mmCIF file with all atom_site columns, C-alpha atoms in Angstrom:
data_model
loop_
_atom_site.group_PDB
_atom_site.id
_atom_site.type_symbol
_atom_site.label_atom_id
_atom_site.label_alt_id
_atom_site.label_comp_id
_atom_site.label_asym_id
_atom_site.label_entity_id
_atom_site.label_seq_id
_atom_site.pdbx_PDB_ins_code
_atom_site.Cartn_x
_atom_site.Cartn_y
_atom_site.Cartn_z
_atom_site.occupancy
_atom_site.B_iso_or_equiv
_atom_site.pdbx_formal_charge
_atom_site.auth_seq_id
_atom_site.auth_comp_id
_atom_site.auth_asym_id
_atom_site.auth_atom_id
_atom_site.pdbx_PDB_model_num
ATOM 1   C CA . MET Y 1 1   ? 49.622 134.541 -15.986 1.00 0.00 ? 1   MET Y CA 1
ATOM 2   C CA . ASN Y 1 2   ? 52.836 135.023 -17.965 1.00 0.00 ? 2   ASN Y CA 1
ATOM 3   C CA . ALA Y 1 3   ? 53.002 136.063 -21.614 1.00 0.00 ? 3   ALA Y CA 1
ATOM 4   C CA . ASN Y 1 4   ? 52.966 132.511 -22.957 1.00 0.00 ? 4   ASN Y CA 1
ATOM 5   C CA . GLN Y 1 5   ? 50.053 131.493 -20.773 1.00 0.00 ? 5   GLN Y CA 1
ATOM 6   C CA . PHE Y 1 6   ? 48.185 134.585 -21.913 1.00 0.00 ? 6   PHE Y CA 1
ATOM 7   C CA . LEU Y 1 7   ? 48.765 133.819 -25.589 1.00 0.00 ? 7   LEU Y CA 1
ATOM 8   C CA . LYS Y 1 8   ? 47.640 130.247 -25.070 1.00 0.00 ? 8   LYS Y CA 1
ATOM 9   C CA . ALA Y 1 9   ? 44.507 131.382 -23.217 1.00 0.00 ? 9   ALA Y CA 1
ATOM 10  C CA . VAL Y 1 10  ? 43.637 133.829 -26.019 1.00 0.00 ? 10  VAL Y CA 1
ATOM 11  C CA . SER Y 1 11  ? 44.212 131.165 -28.676 1.00 0.00 ? 11  SER Y CA 1
ATOM 12  C CA . GLN Y 1 12  ? 41.738 128.904 -26.858 1.00 0.00 ? 12  GLN Y CA 1
ATOM 13  C CA . LEU Y 1 13  ? 38.877 131.421 -26.840 1.00 0.00 ? 13  LEU Y CA 1
ATOM 14  C CA . GLN Y 1 14  ? 35.948 130.222 -28.974 1.00 0.00 ? 14  GLN Y CA 1
ATOM 15  C CA . GLY Y 1 15  ? 32.364 131.119 -29.828 1.00 0.00 ? 15  GLY Y CA 1
ATOM 16  C CA . TRP Y 1 16  ? 30.720 133.836 -27.771 1.00 0.00 ? 16  TRP Y CA 1
ATOM 17  C CA . ARG Y 1 17  ? 33.820 134.183 -25.555 1.00 0.00 ? 17  ARG Y CA 1
ATOM 18  C CA . GLU Y 1 18  ? 36.025 135.030 -28.506 1.00 0.00 ? 18  GLU Y CA 1
ATOM 19  C CA . CYS Y 1 19  ? 33.460 137.525 -29.829 1.00 0.00 ? 19  CYS Y CA 1
ATOM 20  C CA . ALA Y 1 20  ? 33.116 139.135 -26.388 1.00 0.00 ? 20  ALA Y CA 1
ATOM 21  C CA . PHE Y 1 21  ? 36.910 139.424 -26.082 1.00 0.00 ? 21  PHE Y CA 1
ATOM 22  C CA . VAL Y 1 22  ? 37.260 141.192 -29.449 1.00 0.00 ? 22  VAL Y CA 1
ATOM 23  C CA . LEU Y 1 23  ? 34.214 143.386 -28.751 1.00 0.00 ? 23  LEU Y CA 1
ATOM 24  C CA . ALA Y 1 24  ? 35.701 144.449 -25.420 1.00 0.00 ? 24  ALA Y CA 1
ATOM 25  C CA . LEU Y 1 25  ? 38.927 145.446 -27.163 1.00 0.00 ? 25  LEU Y CA 1
ATOM 26  C CA . ALA Y 1 26  ? 36.846 147.487 -29.614 1.00 0.00 ? 26  ALA Y CA 1
ATOM 27  C CA . GLU Y 1 27  ? 34.874 149.053 -26.778 1.00 0.00 ? 27  GLU Y CA 1
ATOM 28  C CA . ARG Y 1 28  ? 38.112 150.096 -25.062 1.00 0.00 ? 28  ARG Y CA 1
ATOM 29  C CA . SER Y 1 29  ? 39.356 151.772 -28.238 1.00 0.00 ? 29  SER Y CA 1
ATOM 30  C CA . PHE Y 1 30  ? 36.043 153.390 -29.272 1.00 0.00 ? 30  PHE Y CA 1
ATOM 31  C CA . PRO Y 1 31  ? 37.026 156.853 -27.867 1.00 0.00 ? 31  PRO Y CA 1
ATOM 32  C CA . ASN Y 1 32  ? 39.963 156.839 -30.330 1.00 0.00 ? 32  ASN Y CA 1
ATOM 33  C CA . TYR Y 1 33  ? 37.432 156.735 -33.166 1.00 0.00 ? 33  TYR Y CA 1
ATOM 34  C CA . ALA Y 1 34  ? 34.961 159.147 -31.614 1.00 0.00 ? 34  ALA Y CA 1
ATOM 35  C CA . LEU Y 1 35  ? 37.634 161.785 -30.865 1.00 0.00 ? 35  LEU Y CA 1
ATOM 36  C CA . PHE Y 1 36  ? 39.118 161.509 -34.367 1.00 0.00 ? 36  PHE Y CA 1
ATOM 37  C CA . ALA Y 1 37  ? 35.667 161.785 -35.978 1.00 0.00 ? 37  ALA Y CA 1
ATOM 38  C CA . ASP Y 1 38  ? 35.025 164.916 -33.872 1.00 0.00 ? 38  ASP Y CA 1
ATOM 39  C CA . ALA Y 1 39  ? 38.409 166.410 -34.663 1.00 0.00 ? 39  ALA Y CA 1
ATOM 40  C CA . VAL Y 1 40  ? 37.938 166.138 -38.427 1.00 0.00 ? 40  VAL Y CA 1
ATOM 41  C CA . ASP Y 1 41  ? 34.227 167.005 -38.262 1.00 0.00 ? 41  ASP Y CA 1
ATOM 42  C CA . LEU Y 1 42  ? 32.971 163.654 -39.564 1.00 0.00 ? 42  LEU Y CA 1
ATOM 43  C CA . LYS Y 1 43  ? 29.957 163.589 -37.184 1.00 0.00 ? 43  LYS Y CA 1
ATOM 44  C CA . THR Y 1 44  ? 29.950 159.748 -37.347 1.00 0.00 ? 44  THR Y CA 1
ATOM 45  C CA . GLY Y 1 45  ? 30.668 158.946 -33.666 1.00 0.00 ? 45  GLY Y CA 1
ATOM 46  C CA . GLY Y 1 46  ? 27.002 158.408 -32.802 1.00 0.00 ? 46  GLY Y CA 1
ATOM 47  C CA . LYS Y 1 47  ? 26.324 156.151 -35.789 1.00 0.00 ? 47  LYS Y CA 1
ATOM 48  C CA . MET Y 1 48  ? 29.437 154.111 -35.010 1.00 0.00 ? 48  MET Y CA 1
ATOM 49  C CA . HIS Y 1 49  ? 28.338 153.745 -31.410 1.00 0.00 ? 49  HIS Y CA 1
ATOM 50  C CA . GLN Y 1 50  ? 25.035 152.315 -32.636 1.00 0.00 ? 50  GLN Y CA 1
ATOM 51  C CA . ILE Y 1 51  ? 26.908 149.653 -34.593 1.00 0.00 ? 51  ILE Y CA 1
ATOM 52  C CA . LEU Y 1 52  ? 28.932 148.852 -31.478 1.00 0.00 ? 52  LEU Y CA 1
ATOM 53  C CA . ASP Y 1 53  ? 25.705 148.527 -29.469 1.00 0.00 ? 53  ASP Y CA 1
ATOM 54  C CA . LEU Y 1 54  ? 24.202 146.194 -32.062 1.00 0.00 ? 54  LEU Y CA 1
ATOM 55  C CA . ALA Y 1 55  ? 27.390 144.141 -32.161 1.00 0.00 ? 55  ALA Y CA 1
ATOM 56  C CA . TRP Y 1 56  ? 27.174 143.600 -28.393 1.00 0.00 ? 56  TRP Y CA 1
ATOM 57  C CA . GLY Y 1 57  ? 23.565 142.573 -28.976 1.00 0.00 ? 57  GLY Y CA 1
ATOM 58  C CA . THR Y 1 58  ? 24.721 139.695 -31.161 1.00 0.00 ? 58  THR Y CA 1
ATOM 59  C CA . LEU Y 1 59  ? 26.022 137.899 -28.035 1.00 0.00 ? 59  LEU Y CA 1
ATOM 60  C CA . GLN Y 1 60  ? 22.463 137.327 -26.917 1.00 0.00 ? 60  GLN Y CA 1
ATOM 61  C CA . GLU Y 1 61  ? 20.460 134.568 -28.484 1.00 0.00 ? 61  GLU Y CA 1
ATOM 62  C CA . GLY Y 1 62  ? 17.919 135.310 -31.206 1.00 0.00 ? 62  GLY Y CA 1
ATOM 63  C CA . VAL Y 1 63  ? 20.017 137.679 -33.279 1.00 0.00 ? 63  VAL Y CA 1
ATOM 64  C CA . THR Y 1 64  ? 19.681 136.715 -36.922 1.00 0.00 ? 64  THR Y CA 1
ATOM 65  C CA . GLU Y 1 65  ? 22.867 136.314 -38.934 1.00 0.00 ? 65  GLU Y CA 1
ATOM 66  C CA . THR Y 1 66  ? 21.284 138.297 -41.758 1.00 0.00 ? 66  THR Y CA 1
ATOM 67  C CA . ALA Y 1 67  ? 21.666 141.486 -39.684 1.00 0.00 ? 67  ALA Y CA 1
ATOM 68  C CA . ILE Y 1 68  ? 25.463 141.155 -39.532 1.00 0.00 ? 68  ILE Y CA 1
ATOM 69  C CA . PRO Y 1 69  ? 26.342 141.762 -43.248 1.00 0.00 ? 69  PRO Y CA 1
ATOM 70  C CA . LYS Y 1 70  ? 24.293 144.983 -43.049 1.00 0.00 ? 70  LYS Y CA 1
ATOM 71  C CA . LEU Y 1 71  ? 26.253 146.069 -39.987 1.00 0.00 ? 71  LEU Y CA 1
ATOM 72  C CA . LEU Y 1 72  ? 29.521 145.271 -41.777 1.00 0.00 ? 72  LEU Y CA 1
ATOM 73  C CA . LEU Y 1 73  ? 28.475 147.453 -44.728 1.00 0.00 ? 73  LEU Y CA 1
ATOM 74  C CA . LYS Y 1 74  ? 27.593 150.348 -42.407 1.00 0.00 ? 74  LYS Y CA 1
ATOM 75  C CA . LEU Y 1 75  ? 30.890 149.892 -40.582 1.00 0.00 ? 75  LEU Y CA 1
ATOM 76  C CA . GLU Y 1 76  ? 32.802 150.005 -43.867 1.00 0.00 ? 76  GLU Y CA 1
ATOM 77  C CA . ALA Y 1 77  ? 31.002 153.214 -44.840 1.00 0.00 ? 77  ALA Y CA 1
ATOM 78  C CA . LEU Y 1 78  ? 31.958 154.873 -41.541 1.00 0.00 ? 78  LEU Y CA 1
ATOM 79  C CA . SER Y 1 79  ? 35.582 153.670 -41.480 1.00 0.00 ? 79  SER Y CA 1
ATOM 80  C CA . PRO Y 1 80  ? 38.077 156.414 -42.237 1.00 0.00 ? 80  PRO Y CA 1
ATOM 81  C CA . ASP Y 1 81  ? 40.422 156.124 -45.212 1.00 0.00 ? 81  ASP Y CA 1
ATOM 82  C CA . VAL Y 1 82  ? 43.891 156.338 -43.684 1.00 0.00 ? 82  VAL Y CA 1
ATOM 83  C CA . GLU Y 1 83  ? 45.278 157.746 -46.950 1.00 0.00 ? 83  GLU Y CA 1
ATOM 84  C CA . ALA Y 1 84  ? 42.872 160.664 -46.828 1.00 0.00 ? 84  ALA Y CA 1
ATOM 85  C CA . TYR Y 1 85  ? 44.102 162.203 -43.564 1.00 0.00 ? 85  TYR Y CA 1
ATOM 86  C CA . ASP Y 1 86  ? 47.345 163.704 -42.415 1.00 0.00 ? 86  ASP Y CA 1
ATOM 87  C CA . ALA Y 1 87  ? 46.422 163.397 -38.748 1.00 0.00 ? 87  ALA Y CA 1
ATOM 88  C CA . TYR Y 1 88  ? 47.912 160.556 -36.699 1.00 0.00 ? 88  TYR Y CA 1
ATOM 89  C CA . GLY Y 1 89  ? 44.521 160.040 -35.087 1.00 0.00 ? 89  GLY Y CA 1
ATOM 90  C CA . VAL Y 1 90  ? 43.223 158.260 -38.197 1.00 0.00 ? 90  VAL Y CA 1
ATOM 91  C CA . TYR Y 1 91  ? 45.331 155.195 -37.339 1.00 0.00 ? 91  TYR Y CA 1
ATOM 92  C CA . PRO Y 1 92  ? 43.896 154.446 -33.870 1.00 0.00 ? 92  PRO Y CA 1
ATOM 93  C CA . ALA Y 1 93  ? 40.434 155.243 -35.315 1.00 0.00 ? 93  ALA Y CA 1
ATOM 94  C CA . PHE Y 1 94  ? 40.957 152.762 -38.115 1.00 0.00 ? 94  PHE Y CA 1
ATOM 95  C CA . ASP Y 1 95  ? 42.294 150.157 -35.647 1.00 0.00 ? 95  ASP Y CA 1
ATOM 96  C CA . PHE Y 1 96  ? 38.993 150.447 -33.735 1.00 0.00 ? 96  PHE Y CA 1
ATOM 97  C CA . CYS Y 1 97  ? 37.084 149.806 -36.967 1.00 0.00 ? 97  CYS Y CA 1
ATOM 98  C CA . GLN Y 1 98  ? 39.161 146.718 -37.669 1.00 0.00 ? 98  GLN Y CA 1
ATOM 99  C CA . LEU Y 1 99  ? 38.490 145.345 -34.159 1.00 0.00 ? 99  LEU Y CA 1
ATOM 100 C CA . LEU Y 1 100 ? 34.749 145.872 -34.534 1.00 0.00 ? 100 LEU Y CA 1
ATOM 101 C CA . GLU Y 1 101 ? 34.860 144.250 -37.987 1.00 0.00 ? 101 GLU Y CA 1
ATOM 102 C CA . GLN Y 1 102 ? 36.657 141.199 -36.535 1.00 0.00 ? 102 GLN Y CA 1
ATOM 103 C CA . ALA Y 1 103 ? 34.020 140.844 -33.814 1.00 0.00 ? 103 ALA Y CA 1
ATOM 104 C CA . LEU Y 1 104 ? 31.203 140.954 -36.410 1.00 0.00 ? 104 LEU Y CA 1
ATOM 105 C CA . LEU Y 1 105 ? 32.998 138.528 -38.693 1.00 0.00 ? 105 LEU Y CA 1
ATOM 106 C CA . ASN Y 1 106 ? 33.419 136.204 -35.723 1.00 0.00 ? 106 ASN Y CA 1
ATOM 107 C CA . ARG Y 1 107 ? 29.630 135.951 -35.463 1.00 0.00 ? 107 ARG Y CA 1
ATOM 108 C CA . LEU Y 1 108 ? 29.379 135.131 -39.174 1.00 0.00 ? 108 LEU Y CA 1
ATOM 109 C CA . ASN Y 1 109 ? 32.182 132.632 -39.231 1.00 0.00 ? 109 ASN Y CA 1
ATOM 110 C CA . PRO Y 1 110 ? 32.972 131.416 -35.668 1.00 0.00 ? 110 PRO Y CA 1
ATOM 111 C CA . SER Y 1 111 ? 35.283 128.671 -36.854 1.00 0.00 ? 111 SER Y CA 1
ATOM 112 C CA . LYS Y 1 112 ? 38.026 131.166 -37.934 1.00 0.00 ? 112 LYS Y CA 1
ATOM 113 C CA . HIS Y 1 113 ? 40.088 132.223 -34.916 1.00 0.00 ? 113 HIS Y CA 1
ATOM 114 C CA . ARG Y 1 114 ? 40.415 136.027 -34.655 1.00 0.00 ? 114 ARG Y CA 1
ATOM 115 C CA . ALA Y 1 115 ? 41.140 136.804 -31.003 1.00 0.00 ? 115 ALA Y CA 1
ATOM 116 C CA . THR Y 1 116 ? 44.955 136.509 -31.169 1.00 0.00 ? 116 THR Y CA 1
ATOM 117 C CA . GLU Y 1 117 ? 45.248 138.929 -34.072 1.00 0.00 ? 117 GLU Y CA 1
ATOM 118 C CA . ALA Y 1 118 ? 42.782 141.307 -32.418 1.00 0.00 ? 118 ALA Y CA 1
ATOM 119 C CA . SER Y 1 119 ? 44.790 141.246 -29.182 1.00 0.00 ? 119 SER Y CA 1
ATOM 120 C CA . GLN Y 1 120 ? 47.971 142.068 -31.101 1.00 0.00 ? 120 GLN Y CA 1
ATOM 121 C CA . LEU Y 1 121 ? 46.207 144.827 -33.067 1.00 0.00 ? 121 LEU Y CA 1
ATOM 122 C CA . ALA Y 1 122 ? 44.927 146.500 -29.859 1.00 0.00 ? 122 ALA Y CA 1
ATOM 123 C CA . THR Y 1 123 ? 48.349 146.304 -28.223 1.00 0.00 ? 123 THR Y CA 1
ATOM 124 C CA . GLY Y 1 124 ? 49.968 147.585 -31.440 1.00 0.00 ? 124 GLY Y CA 1
ATOM 125 C CA . THR Y 1 125 ? 47.781 150.700 -31.306 1.00 0.00 ? 125 THR Y CA 1
ATOM 126 C CA . VAL Y 1 126 ? 49.169 151.474 -27.869 1.00 0.00 ? 126 VAL Y CA 1
ATOM 127 C CA . MET Y 1 127 ? 52.770 150.741 -28.896 1.00 0.00 ? 127 MET Y CA 1
ATOM 128 C CA . SER Y 1 128 ? 52.581 153.002 -31.949 1.00 0.00 ? 128 SER Y CA 1
ATOM 129 C CA . PHE Y 1 129 ? 51.114 155.826 -29.868 1.00 0.00 ? 129 PHE Y CA 1
ATOM 130 C CA . ILE Y 1 130 ? 53.926 155.616 -27.277 1.00 0.00 ? 130 ILE Y CA 1
ATOM 131 C CA . GLU Y 1 131 ? 56.567 155.434 -29.992 1.00 0.00 ? 131 GLU Y CA 1
ATOM 132 C CA . LEU Y 1 132 ? 55.166 158.502 -31.677 1.00 0.00 ? 132 LEU Y CA 1
ATOM 133 C CA . SER Y 1 133 ? 54.579 160.570 -28.532 1.00 0.00 ? 133 SER Y CA 1
ATOM 134 C CA . GLU Y 1 134 ? 57.650 159.621 -26.470 1.00 0.00 ? 134 GLU Y CA 1
ATOM 135 C CA . GLY Y 1 135 ? 59.968 157.447 -28.537 1.00 0.00 ? 135 GLY Y CA 1
ATOM 136 C CA . GLU Y 1 136 ? 61.500 159.953 -30.949 1.00 0.00 ? 136 GLU Y CA 1
ATOM 137 C CA . GLY Y 1 137 ? 65.296 159.703 -31.168 1.00 0.00 ? 137 GLY Y CA 1
ATOM 138 C CA . LEU Y 1 138 ? 65.526 156.667 -28.863 1.00 0.00 ? 138 LEU Y CA 1
ATOM 139 C CA . GLU Y 1 139 ? 67.814 153.747 -29.599 1.00 0.00 ? 139 GLU Y CA 1
ATOM 140 C CA . GLU Y 1 140 ? 66.045 150.416 -30.069 1.00 0.00 ? 140 GLU Y CA 1
ATOM 141 C CA . ASP Y 1 141 ? 66.929 149.099 -26.593 1.00 0.00 ? 141 ASP Y CA 1
ATOM 142 C CA . GLU Y 1 142 ? 65.779 152.364 -25.010 1.00 0.00 ? 142 GLU Y CA 1
ATOM 143 C CA . LEU Y 1 143 ? 62.503 152.089 -26.881 1.00 0.00 ? 143 LEU Y CA 1
ATOM 144 C CA . VAL Y 1 144 ? 62.026 148.509 -25.677 1.00 0.00 ? 144 VAL Y CA 1
ATOM 145 C CA . ARG Y 1 145 ? 62.605 149.704 -22.075 1.00 0.00 ? 145 ARG Y CA 1
ATOM 146 C CA . LEU Y 1 146 ? 60.138 152.574 -22.557 1.00 0.00 ? 146 LEU Y CA 1
ATOM 147 C CA . LEU Y 1 147 ? 57.468 150.240 -23.872 1.00 0.00 ? 147 LEU Y CA 1
ATOM 148 C CA . ASP Y 1 148 ? 58.093 147.659 -21.121 1.00 0.00 ? 148 ASP Y CA 1
ATOM 149 C CA . SER Y 1 149 ? 57.722 150.170 -18.354 1.00 0.00 ? 149 SER Y CA 1
ATOM 150 C CA . HIS Y 1 150 ? 55.059 152.438 -19.832 1.00 0.00 ? 150 HIS Y CA 1
ATOM 151 C CA . PRO Y 1 151 ? 51.805 152.738 -17.810 1.00 0.00 ? 151 PRO Y CA 1
ATOM 152 C CA . LEU Y 1 152 ? 49.656 152.483 -20.964 1.00 0.00 ? 152 LEU Y CA 1
ATOM 153 C CA . MET Y 1 153 ? 51.326 149.199 -21.905 1.00 0.00 ? 153 MET Y CA 1
ATOM 154 C CA . LYS Y 1 154 ? 50.880 147.858 -18.381 1.00 0.00 ? 154 LYS Y CA 1
ATOM 155 C CA . GLU Y 1 155 ? 47.221 148.864 -18.383 1.00 0.00 ? 155 GLU Y CA 1
ATOM 156 C CA . ASP Y 1 156 ? 46.603 147.245 -21.769 1.00 0.00 ? 156 ASP Y CA 1
ATOM 157 C CA . LYS Y 1 157 ? 48.235 144.017 -20.550 1.00 0.00 ? 157 LYS Y CA 1
ATOM 158 C CA . THR Y 1 158 ? 46.253 143.939 -17.310 1.00 0.00 ? 158 THR Y CA 1
ATOM 159 C CA . PHE Y 1 159 ? 43.000 144.733 -19.076 1.00 0.00 ? 159 PHE Y CA 1
ATOM 160 C CA . GLN Y 1 160 ? 43.440 141.953 -21.654 1.00 0.00 ? 160 GLN Y CA 1
ATOM 161 C CA . ARG Y 1 161 ? 44.567 139.376 -19.083 1.00 0.00 ? 161 ARG Y CA 1
ATOM 162 C CA . ASP Y 1 162 ? 41.702 140.131 -16.682 1.00 0.00 ? 162 ASP Y CA 1
ATOM 163 C CA . LEU Y 1 163 ? 39.284 139.944 -19.593 1.00 0.00 ? 163 LEU Y CA 1
ATOM 164 C CA . VAL Y 1 164 ? 40.506 136.501 -20.711 1.00 0.00 ? 164 VAL Y CA 1
ATOM 165 C CA . LEU Y 1 165 ? 40.321 135.177 -17.140 1.00 0.00 ? 165 LEU Y CA 1
ATOM 166 C CA . ALA Y 1 166 ? 36.784 136.505 -16.680 1.00 0.00 ? 166 ALA Y CA 1
ATOM 167 C CA . LEU Y 1 167 ? 35.643 134.944 -19.973 1.00 0.00 ? 167 LEU Y CA 1
ATOM 168 C CA . LYS Y 1 168 ? 37.263 131.585 -19.153 1.00 0.00 ? 168 LYS Y CA 1
ATOM 169 C CA . ARG Y 1 169 ? 35.404 131.459 -15.829 1.00 0.00 ? 169 ARG Y CA 1
ATOM 170 C CA . GLN Y 1 170 ? 32.005 132.329 -17.269 1.00 0.00 ? 170 GLN Y CA 1
ATOM 171 C CA . ARG Y 1 171 ? 29.904 129.414 -18.533 1.00 0.00 ? 171 ARG Y CA 1
ATOM 172 C CA . THR Y 1 172 ? 27.229 131.271 -20.501 1.00 0.00 ? 172 THR Y CA 1
ATOM 173 C CA . PRO Y 1 173 ? 26.872 134.810 -21.900 1.00 0.00 ? 173 PRO Y CA 1
ATOM 174 C CA . LEU Y 1 174 ? 24.419 135.975 -19.220 1.00 0.00 ? 174 LEU Y CA 1
ATOM 175 C CA . GLU Y 1 175 ? 23.143 139.476 -19.838 1.00 0.00 ? 175 GLU Y CA 1
ATOM 176 C CA . GLN Y 1 176 ? 24.480 140.818 -16.528 1.00 0.00 ? 176 GLN Y CA 1
ATOM 177 C CA . PHE Y 1 177 ? 27.932 139.358 -17.203 1.00 0.00 ? 177 PHE Y CA 1
ATOM 178 C CA . ILE Y 1 178 ? 28.049 140.928 -20.692 1.00 0.00 ? 178 ILE Y CA 1
ATOM 179 C CA . ILE Y 1 179 ? 26.988 144.304 -19.217 1.00 0.00 ? 179 ILE Y CA 1
ATOM 180 C CA . GLU Y 1 180 ? 29.816 144.076 -16.650 1.00 0.00 ? 180 GLU Y CA 1
ATOM 181 C CA . ILE Y 1 181 ? 32.389 143.115 -19.278 1.00 0.00 ? 181 ILE Y CA 1
ATOM 182 C CA . ARG Y 1 182 ? 31.295 146.007 -21.487 1.00 0.00 ? 182 ARG Y CA 1
ATOM 183 C CA . GLU Y 1 183 ? 31.324 148.536 -18.643 1.00 0.00 ? 183 GLU Y CA 1
ATOM 184 C CA . GLY Y 1 184 ? 34.805 147.432 -17.619 1.00 0.00 ? 184 GLY Y CA 1
ATOM 185 C CA . ALA Y 1 185 ? 36.024 147.741 -21.196 1.00 0.00 ? 185 ALA Y CA 1
ATOM 186 C CA . ALA Y 1 186 ? 34.415 151.182 -21.613 1.00 0.00 ? 186 ALA Y CA 1
ATOM 187 C CA . ASN Y 1 187 ? 36.654 152.341 -18.741 1.00 0.00 ? 187 ASN Y CA 1
ATOM 188 C CA . ASP Y 1 188 ? 34.568 155.496 -18.060 1.00 0.00 ? 188 ASP Y CA 1
ATOM 189 C CA . GLY Y 1 189 ? 35.264 156.721 -21.573 1.00 0.00 ? 189 GLY Y CA 1
ATOM 190 C CA . VAL Y 1 190 ? 39.074 156.507 -21.342 1.00 0.00 ? 190 VAL Y CA 1
ATOM 191 C CA . SER Y 1 191 ? 40.605 154.615 -24.254 1.00 0.00 ? 191 SER Y CA 1
ATOM 192 C CA . ASN Y 1 192 ? 43.622 152.298 -24.413 1.00 0.00 ? 192 ASN Y CA 1
ATOM 193 C CA . LEU Y 1 193 ? 45.646 155.417 -25.334 1.00 0.00 ? 193 LEU Y CA 1
ATOM 194 C CA . GLY Y 1 194 ? 44.610 157.142 -22.126 1.00 0.00 ? 194 GLY Y CA 1
ATOM 195 C CA . ILE Y 1 195 ? 42.509 159.700 -24.001 1.00 0.00 ? 195 ILE Y CA 1
ATOM 196 C CA . SER Y 1 196 ? 39.007 160.440 -22.891 1.00 0.00 ? 196 SER Y CA 1
ATOM 197 C CA . LEU Y 1 197 ? 35.720 161.405 -24.504 1.00 0.00 ? 197 LEU Y CA 1
ATOM 198 C CA . GLY Y 1 198 ? 35.421 163.950 -21.693 1.00 0.00 ? 198 GLY Y CA 1
ATOM 199 C CA . ASP Y 1 199 ? 38.659 165.752 -22.704 1.00 0.00 ? 199 ASP Y CA 1
#
């Protein structure tokens, strides 16, 4: 699957598949939020994980739409204000919050396509991190080469492509399938930035 095929496949995701795609991106970046919250002593990681759990629950039938606005309000209350912190970590943490928000909004308004933007946001988190950690003083073409060849970028690309293919093949959001998608996205607690809750 080349880049154009991938973009087309993402743009065609709809309904539960689109929501599952965005949720999986959020799941992969959750450690970025949890580690930031720990680092600045916010103690909100557990509460945020509950919202993530409940968001995954919306993929199963029988979840009332009235629950989602409440989750969005809780999410907003737990989202860090990027202006309030000097630490770089606030940006990946905030990106996670935006992904989770997009997944919840998808359940409220499934007709608005969100997966393409979410995909770009998740990849952008990785790009910014590499630029900050390894890209200082590089010319633009050197930076492009660094990003093209970087293991984190390759992992992000592979993860997103495999995810889209799995979702396209699956006919219904069976519980076992959703569990497998979520476990794969959780990546044993290692985020898209290669940082781990176990660190």
